[in-house]
Tab-separated table of C-alpha atoms in Angstrom:
chain	number	residue	atom	x	y	z
A	1	MET	CA	38.015	49.622	27.385
A	2	TYR	CA	34.398	48.926	26.413
A	3	ARG	CA	35.198	45.298	25.603
A	4	ALA	CA	36.917	44.714	28.975
A	5	VAL	CA	33.939	46.156	30.838
A	6	MET	CA	31.500	44.087	28.757
A	7	VAL	CA	33.409	40.888	29.459
A	8	ASP	CA	33.196	41.591	33.192
A	9	ARG	CA	29.470	42.299	32.955
A	10	LEU	CA	28.915	39.223	30.814
A	11	GLU	CA	30.792	37.087	33.344
A	12	GLN	CA	28.691	38.578	36.116
A	13	SER	CA	25.497	37.857	34.200
A	14	LYS	CA	26.613	34.275	33.537
A	15	ALA	CA	27.388	33.827	37.235
A	16	LEU	CA	23.794	34.747	38.077
A	17	ALA	CA	22.377	32.295	35.517
A	18	GLY	CA	21.954	29.410	37.893
A	19	GLU	CA	19.357	28.502	40.483
A	20	ALA	CA	21.973	27.262	42.964
A	21	ARG	CA	24.058	30.431	42.663
A	22	LEU	CA	21.006	32.650	43.154
A	23	ALA	CA	20.045	30.596	46.215
A	24	ILE	CA	23.545	31.008	47.639
A	25	LEU	CA	23.419	34.786	47.204
A	26	GLY	CA	19.973	34.893	48.802
A	27	TRP	CA	21.012	32.813	51.811
A	28	LEU	CA	24.205	34.808	52.307
A	29	ALA	CA	22.157	38.023	52.389
A	30	GLU	CA	20.811	36.690	55.704
A	31	SER	CA	23.704	34.448	56.656
A	32	ASP	CA	23.101	34.452	60.412
A	33	ARG	CA	19.501	33.339	59.873
A	34	HIS	CA	20.368	30.569	57.414
A	35	PHE	CA	23.694	29.432	58.858
A	36	GLY	CA	23.506	30.509	62.499
A	37	HIS	CA	24.399	26.963	63.568
A	38	GLN	CA	27.952	27.420	62.209
A	39	ALA	CA	30.236	26.501	65.108
A	40	THR	CA	33.380	28.332	63.990
A	41	GLY	CA	31.994	31.867	64.250
A	42	ALA	CA	29.163	34.178	63.277
A	43	PRO	CA	28.488	33.864	59.533
A	44	SER	CA	27.939	37.618	59.239
A	45	GLU	CA	31.430	38.217	60.636
A	46	ILE	CA	33.610	35.519	59.067
A	47	GLY	CA	31.451	34.211	56.223
A	48	VAL	CA	29.891	30.789	55.720
A	49	CYS	CA	31.816	27.541	55.418
A	50	VAL	CA	31.555	25.709	52.093
A	51	THR	CA	30.443	22.563	53.919
A	52	LEU	CA	27.315	24.251	55.300
A	53	ILE	CA	26.413	25.700	51.908
A	54	ALA	CA	26.835	22.241	50.337
A	55	GLU	CA	24.573	20.703	52.973
A	56	LYS	CA	21.875	23.325	52.423
A	57	LEU	CA	22.023	22.871	48.648
A	58	GLU	CA	22.129	19.085	49.039
A	59	MET	CA	25.001	18.959	46.541
A	60	ALA	CA	28.508	17.554	46.590
A	61	GLN	CA	31.128	19.930	47.933
A	62	PRO	CA	33.173	20.046	44.678
A	63	THR	CA	30.049	21.131	42.768
A	64	VAL	CA	29.284	23.821	45.334
A	65	SER	CA	32.903	24.978	45.262
A	66	ARG	CA	32.573	25.523	41.493
A	67	HIS	CA	29.412	27.609	42.019
A	68	LEU	CA	31.149	29.659	44.715
A	69	GLU	CA	34.196	30.198	42.517
A	70	LEU	CA	32.039	31.522	39.669
A	71	LEU	CA	30.374	33.968	42.047
A	72	ARG	CA	33.747	34.963	43.512
A	73	ARG	CA	35.310	35.547	40.087
A	74	ALA	CA	32.287	37.679	39.164
A	75	GLY	CA	33.005	39.774	42.261
A	76	PHE	CA	29.762	38.903	44.048
A	77	LEU	CA	31.470	36.975	46.857
A	78	SER	CA	34.576	37.425	48.929
A	79	VAL	CA	36.438	34.589	50.581
A	80	ASN	CA	37.966	34.564	54.037
A	81	LYS	CA	40.574	31.827	54.512
A	82	ILE	CA	41.047	30.618	58.073
A	83	GLY	CA	43.539	27.807	58.207
A	84	ARG	CA	42.518	25.308	55.556
A	85	TRP	CA	38.869	26.420	55.576
A	86	SER	CA	37.208	28.926	53.251
A	87	TYR	CA	34.320	31.108	54.364
A	88	PHE	CA	32.225	33.053	51.862
A	89	ARG	CA	30.152	36.204	52.152
A	90	ARG	CA	28.496	38.608	49.778
A	91	ASN	CA	30.379	41.554	48.325
A	92	GLU	CA	27.582	44.087	48.698
A	93	ALA	CA	29.460	46.862	46.860
A	94	ALA	CA	29.888	44.690	43.750
A	95	ILE	CA	26.269	43.542	43.867
A	96	GLU	CA	25.024	47.133	44.130
A	97	ASP	CA	27.331	48.178	41.274
A	98	TYR	CA	25.915	45.417	39.083
A	99	LYS	CA	22.328	46.433	39.969
A	100	ARG	CA	23.095	50.041	38.994
A	101	TRP	CA	24.581	48.868	35.708
A	102	ILE	CA	21.456	46.787	34.959
A	103	ASP	CA	19.204	49.771	35.797
A	104	GLU	CA	21.207	52.001	33.439
A	105	HIS	CA	21.370	49.569	30.535
A	106	LEU	CA	17.995	47.800	30.463
């Protein structure tokens, strides 16, 4: 059991080891402020489209999709699929759980 939990925590830590991924999490904390121009719906309600995140990062969409997938697999993001589009938002419960774990173990 310990090993399974450690692997999850290690994956979470690895997911946070990138400037772009930290920026994404920061922007999504205030998604309406950073992505309020999203035409398909309020970012705080449906999430933020990958295209807008790629534009803000000034990176190619496939690269941004890889960053988002790492954060999603770590549990820090959830994805909302609407048609062929994917919208991402923070998973606040998972982020708070990780913060508690860090506080307890460092």
